[in-house]
Coordinates of C-alpha atoms and ligand atoms in Angstrom, one line a residue:
X1 CA 50.2 -0.5 -2.2
X2 CA 48.1 -3.7 -1.9
X3 CA 48.9 -6.3 -4.4
X4 CA 46.0 -8.3 -5.7
X5 CA 45.4 -11.2 -8.0
X6 CA 42.8 -11.3 -10.7
X7 CA 41.1 -14.0 -8.7
X8 CA 40.9 -11.7 -5.6
X9 CA 39.4 -8.9 -7.6
X10 CA 36.8 -11.3 -9.0
X11 CA 36.1 -12.4 -5.4
X12 CA 35.6 -8.8 -4.3
X13 CA 33.2 -8.2 -7.2
X14 CA 31.3 -11.3 -6.2
X15 CA 31.3 -10.0 -2.6
X16 CA 29.8 -6.8 -3.8
X17 CA 27.2 -8.5 -5.9
X18 CA 26.1 -10.4 -2.8
X19 CA 26.1 -7.1 -0.9
X20 CA 24.0 -5.2 -3.5
X21 CA 21.6 -8.0 -3.8
X22 CA 21.2 -8.4 0.0
X23 CA 20.5 -4.7 0.2
X24 CA 17.8 -4.9 -2.5
X25 CA 16.2 -7.8 -0.7
X26 CA 16.3 -5.9 2.6
X27 CA 14.7 -2.9 1.2
X28 CA 12.0 -5.1 -0.4
X29 CA 11.4 -6.8 3.0
X30 CA 11.2 -3.5 4.7
X31 CA 8.5 -2.3 2.3
X32 CA 6.3 -5.4 2.7
X33 CA 4.7 -4.6 6.1
X34 CA 3.8 -1.1 4.8
X35 CA 2.1 -2.7 1.8
X36 CA 0.1 -5.0 4.1
X37 CA -0.9 -2.1 6.3
X38 CA -2.0 -0.2 3.2
X39 CA -4.2 -3.0 2.2
X40 CA -5.7 -3.2 5.7
X41 CA -6.4 0.5 5.7
X42 CA -8.1 0.3 2.3
X43 CA -10.4 -2.4 3.6
X44 CA -11.1 -0.5 6.9
X45 CA -11.9 2.6 4.9
X46 CA -14.4 0.7 2.8
X47 CA -16.0 -0.9 5.9
X48 CA -16.3 2.5 7.6
X49 CA -18.2 3.8 4.6
X50 CA -20.6 0.8 4.9
X51 CA -21.0 1.5 8.6
X52 CA -21.9 5.1 7.7
X53 CA -24.5 3.9 5.2
X54 CA -26.0 1.5 7.8
X55 CA -26.3 4.4 10.3
X56 CA -27.9 6.6 7.6
X57 CA -30.4 3.9 6.8
X58 CA -31.3 3.4 10.5
X59 CA -31.9 7.2 10.7
X60 CA -34.2 7.1 7.7
X61 CA -36.2 4.2 9.3
X62 CA -36.4 6.1 12.5
X63 CA -37.7 9.1 10.7
X64 CA -40.3 7.0 8.9
X65 CA -41.5 5.5 12.1
X66 CA -41.9 9.0 13.7
X67 CA -43.9 10.1 10.6
X68 CA -46.1 7.0 10.9
X69 CA -46.7 7.8 14.6
X70 CA -47.6 11.4 13.9
X71 CA -50.1 10.3 11.3
X72 CA -51.7 7.8 13.7
X73 CA -52.1 10.5 16.4
X74 CA -53.7 12.8 13.8
X75 CA -56.0 10.0 12.6
X76 CA -57.2 9.3 16.2
X77 CA -57.9 13.0 16.7
X78 CA -59.9 13.1 13.4
X79 CA -61.9 10.2 14.6
X80 CA -62.5 11.8 18.0
X81 CA -63.6 15.1 16.4
X82 CA -66.0 13.3 14.0
X83 CA -67.6 11.5 17.0
X84 CA -68.1 14.9 18.7
X85 CA -69.9 16.4 15.7
X86 CA -73.5 15.0 16.4
X87 CA -73.6 16.4 19.9
X88 CA -72.5 19.9 19.0
X89 CA -75.0 22.6 20.0
X90 CA -74.0 25.7 17.9
X91 CA -73.2 26.2 14.3
X92 CA -70.1 28.1 15.3
X93 CA -68.8 25.2 17.3
X94 CA -69.7 22.8 14.4
X95 CA -67.7 24.9 11.9
X96 CA -64.8 25.0 14.3
X97 CA -64.7 21.2 14.6
X98 CA -65.0 20.8 10.8
X99 CA -62.1 23.2 10.3
X100 CA -60.0 21.3 12.9
X101 CA -60.7 18.0 11.0
X102 CA -59.8 19.6 7.7
X103 CA -56.5 20.9 9.1
X104 CA -55.6 17.5 10.5
X105 CA -56.5 15.9 7.2
X106 CA -54.2 18.3 5.4
X107 CA -51.4 17.6 7.8
X108 CA -51.8 13.9 7.3
X109 CA -51.8 14.2 3.6
X110 CA -48.5 16.1 3.8
X111 CA -47.1 13.4 6.2
X112 CA -48.2 10.7 3.8
X113 CA -46.3 12.4 1.0
X114 CA -43.2 12.6 3.2
X115 CA -43.6 9.0 4.1
X116 CA -43.7 8.0 0.4
X117 CA -40.5 9.9 -0.2
X118 CA -38.9 8.3 2.9
X119 CA -39.9 4.8 1.5
X120 CA -38.3 5.6 -1.8
X121 CA -35.2 6.9 -0.2
X122 CA -34.9 3.8 2.1
X123 CA -35.3 1.5 -0.9
X124 CA -32.5 3.3 -2.7
X125 CA -30.3 3.3 0.3
X126 CA -30.9 -0.4 0.9
X127 CA -30.0 -1.2 -2.7
X128 CA -26.8 0.9 -2.5
X129 CA -25.9 -0.8 0.8
X130 CA -26.4 -4.3 -0.6
X131 CA -24.2 -3.4 -3.6
X132 CA -21.4 -2.0 -1.4
X133 CA -21.6 -5.0 1.0
X134 CA -21.1 -7.4 -1.9
X135 CA -18.2 -5.3 -3.2
X136 CA -16.7 -5.2 0.2
X137 CA -16.8 -9.0 0.4
X138 CA -15.1 -9.2 -2.9
X139 CA -12.5 -6.7 -1.8
X140 CA -11.9 -8.5 1.4
X141 CA -11.2 -11.8 -0.5
X142 CA -8.9 -10.0 -2.9
X143 CA -7.0 -8.3 -0.1
X144 CA -6.7 -11.6 1.8
X145 CA -5.2 -13.1 -1.3
X146 CA -2.9 -10.2 -1.9
X147 CA -1.7 -10.4 1.8
X148 CA -1.1 -14.1 1.5
X149 CA 1.0 -13.4 -1.6
X150 CA 3.0 -10.7 0.2
X151 CA 3.5 -13.1 3.1
X152 CA 4.8 -15.8 0.7
X153 CA 7.1 -13.3 -1.0
X154 CA 8.3 -12.3 2.5
X155 CA 9.2 -15.9 3.3
X156 CA 10.8 -16.4 -0.1
X157 CA 12.9 -13.3 0.1
X158 CA 13.9 -13.9 3.7
X159 CA 15.2 -17.4 2.7
X160 CA 17.0 -15.8 -0.2
X161 CA 18.6 -13.3 2.1
X162 CA 19.7 -16.0 4.5
X163 CA 21.3 -17.8 1.7
X164 CA 23.1 -14.7 0.5
X165 CA 24.3 -13.9 4.1
X166 CA 25.7 -17.4 4.3
X167 CA 27.4 -17.0 1.0
X168 CA 28.7 -13.6 2.1
X169 CA 30.5 -15.2 5.1
X170 CA 31.9 -17.8 2.8
X171 CA 33.2 -15.4 0.2
X172 CA 34.6 -13.1 2.9
X173 CA 36.7 -16.0 4.1
X174 CA 38.3 -16.2 0.7
X175 CA 39.6 -12.6 0.8
X176 CA 42.9 -11.8 2.6
X177 CA 42.2 -9.9 5.8
X178 CA 43.9 -6.6 4.8
X179 CA 42.1 -6.5 1.5
X180 CA 38.8 -7.3 3.1
X181 CA 39.3 -4.5 5.7
X182 CA 40.0 -2.1 2.8
X183 CA 36.9 -3.3 1.0
X184 CA 34.7 -2.6 4.0
X185 CA 36.3 0.8 4.5
X186 CA 35.7 1.9 0.9
X187 CA 32.2 0.3 1.0
X188 CA 31.3 2.5 4.0
X189 CA 32.6 5.6 2.4
X190 CA 31.1 5.0 -1.1
X191 CA 27.4 4.6 -0.5
X192 CA 27.8 0.8 -0.3
X193 CA 29.6 0.4 -3.7
X194 CA 33.2 -0.4 -3.0
X195 CA 34.4 -1.8 -6.3
X196 CA 33.4 -0.7 -9.7
X197 CA 34.4 -1.6 -13.2
X198 CA 36.3 0.7 -15.6
X199 CA 35.0 0.4 -19.1
X200 CA 36.7 2.2 -22.0
X201 CA 38.6 4.3 -19.5
X202 CA 35.5 5.4 -17.7
X203 CA 34.9 4.6 -14.0
X204 CA 31.3 3.2 -13.7
X205 CA 31.1 4.5 -10.1
X206 CA 31.3 8.2 -10.9
X207 CA 31.3 8.2 -14.8
X208 CA 34.6 10.1 -14.9
X209 CA 37.5 9.3 -17.2
X210 CA 40.5 7.9 -15.4
X211 CA 44.0 9.0 -16.4
X212 CA 45.5 6.9 -19.3
X213 CA 48.5 5.8 -17.2
X214 CA 46.2 4.4 -14.5
X215 CA 44.1 2.7 -17.1
X216 CA 47.2 1.0 -18.5
X217 CA 48.2 -0.1 -15.0
X218 CA 44.7 -1.3 -14.2
X219 CA 44.7 -3.7 -17.2
X220 CA 47.7 -5.5 -15.7
X221 CA 45.5 -6.3 -12.6
X222 CA 48.4 -6.9 -10.2
X223 CA 47.8 -4.1 -7.7
X224 CA 44.7 -2.6 -6.1
X225 CA 43.8 0.6 -7.8
X226 CA 41.4 3.4 -6.9
X227 CA 39.5 5.9 -8.9
X228 CA 41.1 9.3 -8.4
X229 CA 37.6 10.9 -8.4
X230 CA 35.3 8.7 -6.4
X231 CA 38.0 6.8 -4.5
X232 CA 36.4 3.4 -5.1
X233 CA 38.3 0.3 -5.9
X234 CA 38.4 -0.1 -9.6
X235 CA 39.0 -3.0 -12.0
X236 CA 39.2 -3.4 -15.7
X237 CA 36.2 -4.9 -17.4
X238 CA 38.5 -7.2 -19.4
X239 CA 39.2 -9.3 -16.4
X240 CA 35.7 -10.0 -15.3
X241 CA 33.8 -10.5 -18.5
X242 CA 32.2 -13.7 -17.2
X243 CA 30.7 -11.8 -14.3
X244 CA 27.0 -11.6 -15.4
X245 CA 26.7 -15.3 -16.1
X246 CA 27.7 -16.2 -12.6
X247 CA 24.3 -15.0 -11.4
X248 CA 21.5 -17.4 -11.8
X249 CA 18.5 -16.0 -13.6
X250 CA 16.4 -15.8 -10.5
X251 CA 18.9 -13.6 -8.8
X252 CA 18.6 -11.0 -11.4
X253 CA 16.5 -8.2 -10.2
Ligands
ZN1 ZN1 35.1 6.8 -9.9

C-alpha cells in the first residue's frame, strides 16, 4: 500500500489537469492543418468552376466566329450568282440560279438567327462569369483571413502547450518516484485518466458506487486508493474543493 498525503493527491490531480489540457491542445493542433487544407480545397473548387466557365465562353465565341465565317461564304456565293444572272442564256438556267440564291439566303437567315442566340448566350455567360470572379475574389480574401487566424491560433496553442509541458515536468518533480510511476501506469491503462474524484460515494471515472468502507477510508486521505471497478486512483472531493479555481479562466476549455 502506498501512503500519500493530501498534498500529493492534489499534486496528482494537478498533473492530470495538465495532461488532459495538453491532450486537448494537441488534438486541436492536429486538426488545424486539416482545416487549412479544407479552406484551400474550397477555393480550388471555386476556381475550377470559373475555369470551366471560361472554357465554355471560349467555345461559344469560337462557334460564333464559325457561324460568321459561314455567313460570309454564303454572302460571297450569293454575290457571285447575282453577277452571273445577266449573262445566262436559258430560262432554265436562270431559274436554277435564282433557286440557288434563294436557298443561300434562307441558309444565311437561319445562321443569323443562330448568331443572335449565340450573342445572347455569350452575354449571359459573361455576366455570370464576372459575378463568379468577383465572388471568388471575396472568397479568396475571406479564406486568407481565416487561414491567418488559424495560423495565429496554432502559434498561440503551441505556446500554451509548451508552457504546459514545462509545468508538467515541474509538477512531476514534486511527486515521489514510486507514486509517479504508479500514476503513469494507471494513466496508460485508463484511457489517459489516472485519478478521478469520488463524489457522494460515486466514482466519477466509471460512475459506479464504491463500497461504503472504502469511501470512509478515502475520506481519511492517507493511503492511495483505487476504484474497485475501473481501477483508477480515486480521491474524495472534500480534499480538493479548491481545484477549479486553480485554473486561470483562459485555461478553461
Ligand atoms: Zn471507477
